[in-house]
Structures are given as structure tokens and as C-alpha cells.
Short mmCIF file of N, CA and C in Angstrom, two decimals:
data_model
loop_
_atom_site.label_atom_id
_atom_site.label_comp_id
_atom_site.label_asym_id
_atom_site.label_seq_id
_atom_site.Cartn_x
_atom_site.Cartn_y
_atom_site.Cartn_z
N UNK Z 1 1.19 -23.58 -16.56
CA UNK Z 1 1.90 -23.23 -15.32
C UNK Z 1 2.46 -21.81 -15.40
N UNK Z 2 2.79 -21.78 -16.48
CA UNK Z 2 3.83 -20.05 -16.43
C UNK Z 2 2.67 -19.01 -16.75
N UNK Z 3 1.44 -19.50 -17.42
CA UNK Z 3 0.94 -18.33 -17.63
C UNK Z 3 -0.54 -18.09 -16.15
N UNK Z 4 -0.16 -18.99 -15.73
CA UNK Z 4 -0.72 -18.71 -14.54
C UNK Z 4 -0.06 -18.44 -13.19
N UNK Z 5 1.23 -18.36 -13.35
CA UNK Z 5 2.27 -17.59 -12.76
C UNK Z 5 2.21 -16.33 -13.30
N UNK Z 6 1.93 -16.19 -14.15
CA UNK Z 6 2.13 -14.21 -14.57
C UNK Z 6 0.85 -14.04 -14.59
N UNK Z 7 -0.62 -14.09 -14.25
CA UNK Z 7 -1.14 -13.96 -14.20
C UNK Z 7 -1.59 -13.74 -12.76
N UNK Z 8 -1.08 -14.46 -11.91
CA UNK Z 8 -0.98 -14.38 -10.69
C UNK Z 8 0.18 -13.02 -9.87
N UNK Z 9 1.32 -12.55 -10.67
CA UNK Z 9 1.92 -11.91 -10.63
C UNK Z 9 1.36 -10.51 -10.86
N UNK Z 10 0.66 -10.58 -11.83
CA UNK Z 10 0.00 -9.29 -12.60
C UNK Z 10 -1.30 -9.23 -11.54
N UNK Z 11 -2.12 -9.63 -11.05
CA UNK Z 11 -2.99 -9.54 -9.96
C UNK Z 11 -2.08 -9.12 -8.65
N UNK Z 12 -0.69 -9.73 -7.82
CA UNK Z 12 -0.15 -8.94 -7.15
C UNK Z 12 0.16 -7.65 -7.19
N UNK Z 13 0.67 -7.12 -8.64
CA UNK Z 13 1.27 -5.97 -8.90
C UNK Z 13 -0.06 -4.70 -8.53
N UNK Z 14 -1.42 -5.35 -9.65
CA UNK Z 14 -2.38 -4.64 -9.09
C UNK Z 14 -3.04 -4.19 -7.64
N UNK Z 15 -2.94 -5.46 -7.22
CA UNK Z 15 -2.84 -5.34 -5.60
C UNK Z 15 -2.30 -4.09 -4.84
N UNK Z 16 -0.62 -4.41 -5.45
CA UNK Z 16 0.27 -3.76 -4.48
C UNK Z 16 0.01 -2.26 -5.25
N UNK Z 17 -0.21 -2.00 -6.09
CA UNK Z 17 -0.58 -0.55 -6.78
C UNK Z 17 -1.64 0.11 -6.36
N UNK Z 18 -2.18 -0.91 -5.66
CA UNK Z 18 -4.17 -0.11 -5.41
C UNK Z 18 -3.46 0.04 -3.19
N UNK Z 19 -2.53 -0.80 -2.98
CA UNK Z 19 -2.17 -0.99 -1.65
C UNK Z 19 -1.24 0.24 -1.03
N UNK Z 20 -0.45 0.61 -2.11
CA UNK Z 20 1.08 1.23 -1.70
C UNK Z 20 0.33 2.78 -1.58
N UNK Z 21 -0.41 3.63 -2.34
CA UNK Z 21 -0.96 5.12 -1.53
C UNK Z 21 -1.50 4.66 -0.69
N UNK Z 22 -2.37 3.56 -0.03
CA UNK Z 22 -3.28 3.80 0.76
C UNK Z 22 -2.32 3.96 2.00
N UNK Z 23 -1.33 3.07 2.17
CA UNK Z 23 -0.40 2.62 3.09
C UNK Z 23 0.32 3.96 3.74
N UNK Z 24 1.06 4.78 2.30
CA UNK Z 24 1.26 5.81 1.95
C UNK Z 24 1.13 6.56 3.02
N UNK Z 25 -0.87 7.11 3.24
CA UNK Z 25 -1.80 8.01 3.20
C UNK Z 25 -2.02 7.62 4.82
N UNK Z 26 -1.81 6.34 4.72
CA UNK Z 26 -2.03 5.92 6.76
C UNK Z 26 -0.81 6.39 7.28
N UNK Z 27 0.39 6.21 6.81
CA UNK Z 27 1.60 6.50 7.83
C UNK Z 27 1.68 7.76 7.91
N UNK Z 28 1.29 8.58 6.65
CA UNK Z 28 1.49 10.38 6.68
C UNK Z 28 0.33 10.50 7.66
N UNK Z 29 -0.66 9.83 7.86
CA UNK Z 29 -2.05 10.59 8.98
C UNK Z 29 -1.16 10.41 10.58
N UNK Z 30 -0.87 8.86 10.32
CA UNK Z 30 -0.19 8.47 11.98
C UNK Z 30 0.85 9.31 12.02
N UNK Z 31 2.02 9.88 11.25
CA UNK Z 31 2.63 10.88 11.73
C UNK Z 31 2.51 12.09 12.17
N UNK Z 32 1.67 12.49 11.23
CA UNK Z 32 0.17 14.30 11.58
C UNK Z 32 0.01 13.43 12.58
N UNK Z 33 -0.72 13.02 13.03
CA UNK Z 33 -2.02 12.53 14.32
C UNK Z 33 -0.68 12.50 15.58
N UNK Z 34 0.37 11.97 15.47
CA UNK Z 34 1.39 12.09 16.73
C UNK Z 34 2.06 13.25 17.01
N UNK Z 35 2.52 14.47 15.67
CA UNK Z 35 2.93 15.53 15.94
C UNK Z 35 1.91 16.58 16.46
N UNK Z 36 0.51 16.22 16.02
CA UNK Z 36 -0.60 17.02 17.18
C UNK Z 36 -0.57 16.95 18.67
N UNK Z 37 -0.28 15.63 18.13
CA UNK Z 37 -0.66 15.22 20.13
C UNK Z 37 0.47 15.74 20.77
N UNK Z 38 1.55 15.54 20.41
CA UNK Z 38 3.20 16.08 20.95
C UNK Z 38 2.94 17.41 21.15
N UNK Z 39 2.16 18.15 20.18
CA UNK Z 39 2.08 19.91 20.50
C UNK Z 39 0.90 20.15 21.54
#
């Protein structure tokens, strides 16, 4: 049970590590992409 709880944990972390620039990299474009349009 526990080591398939941290195993399952350690697959989130990777997740959220491969997730968090991409996320990053979309909100910095949607902010560029709205201050264009505003100008």
C-alpha cells in the first residue's frame, strides 16, 4: 500500500514537473497575445 502510494506520488510530481513550464509558457503567450491586441 505505501509503496504504491509513493510511487504514485512520484509519477504526480513528474507529471506536475513536465506540466508547470508548459502552463508557464501558455499564460506568458495569452498575456503577449492580449497586450498585442490592446495595442
Amino acid at each position: 500500500m505505501i509503496e504504491s502510494f509513493s510511487s504514485s506520488v512520484s509519477a504526480l510530481v513528474m507529471i506536475s514537473n513536465w506540466f508547470f513550464p508548459v502552463y508557464i509558457a501558455w499564460w506568458v503567450s495569452e498575456i503577449l497575445v492580449d497586450s498585442l491586441v490592446t495595442l
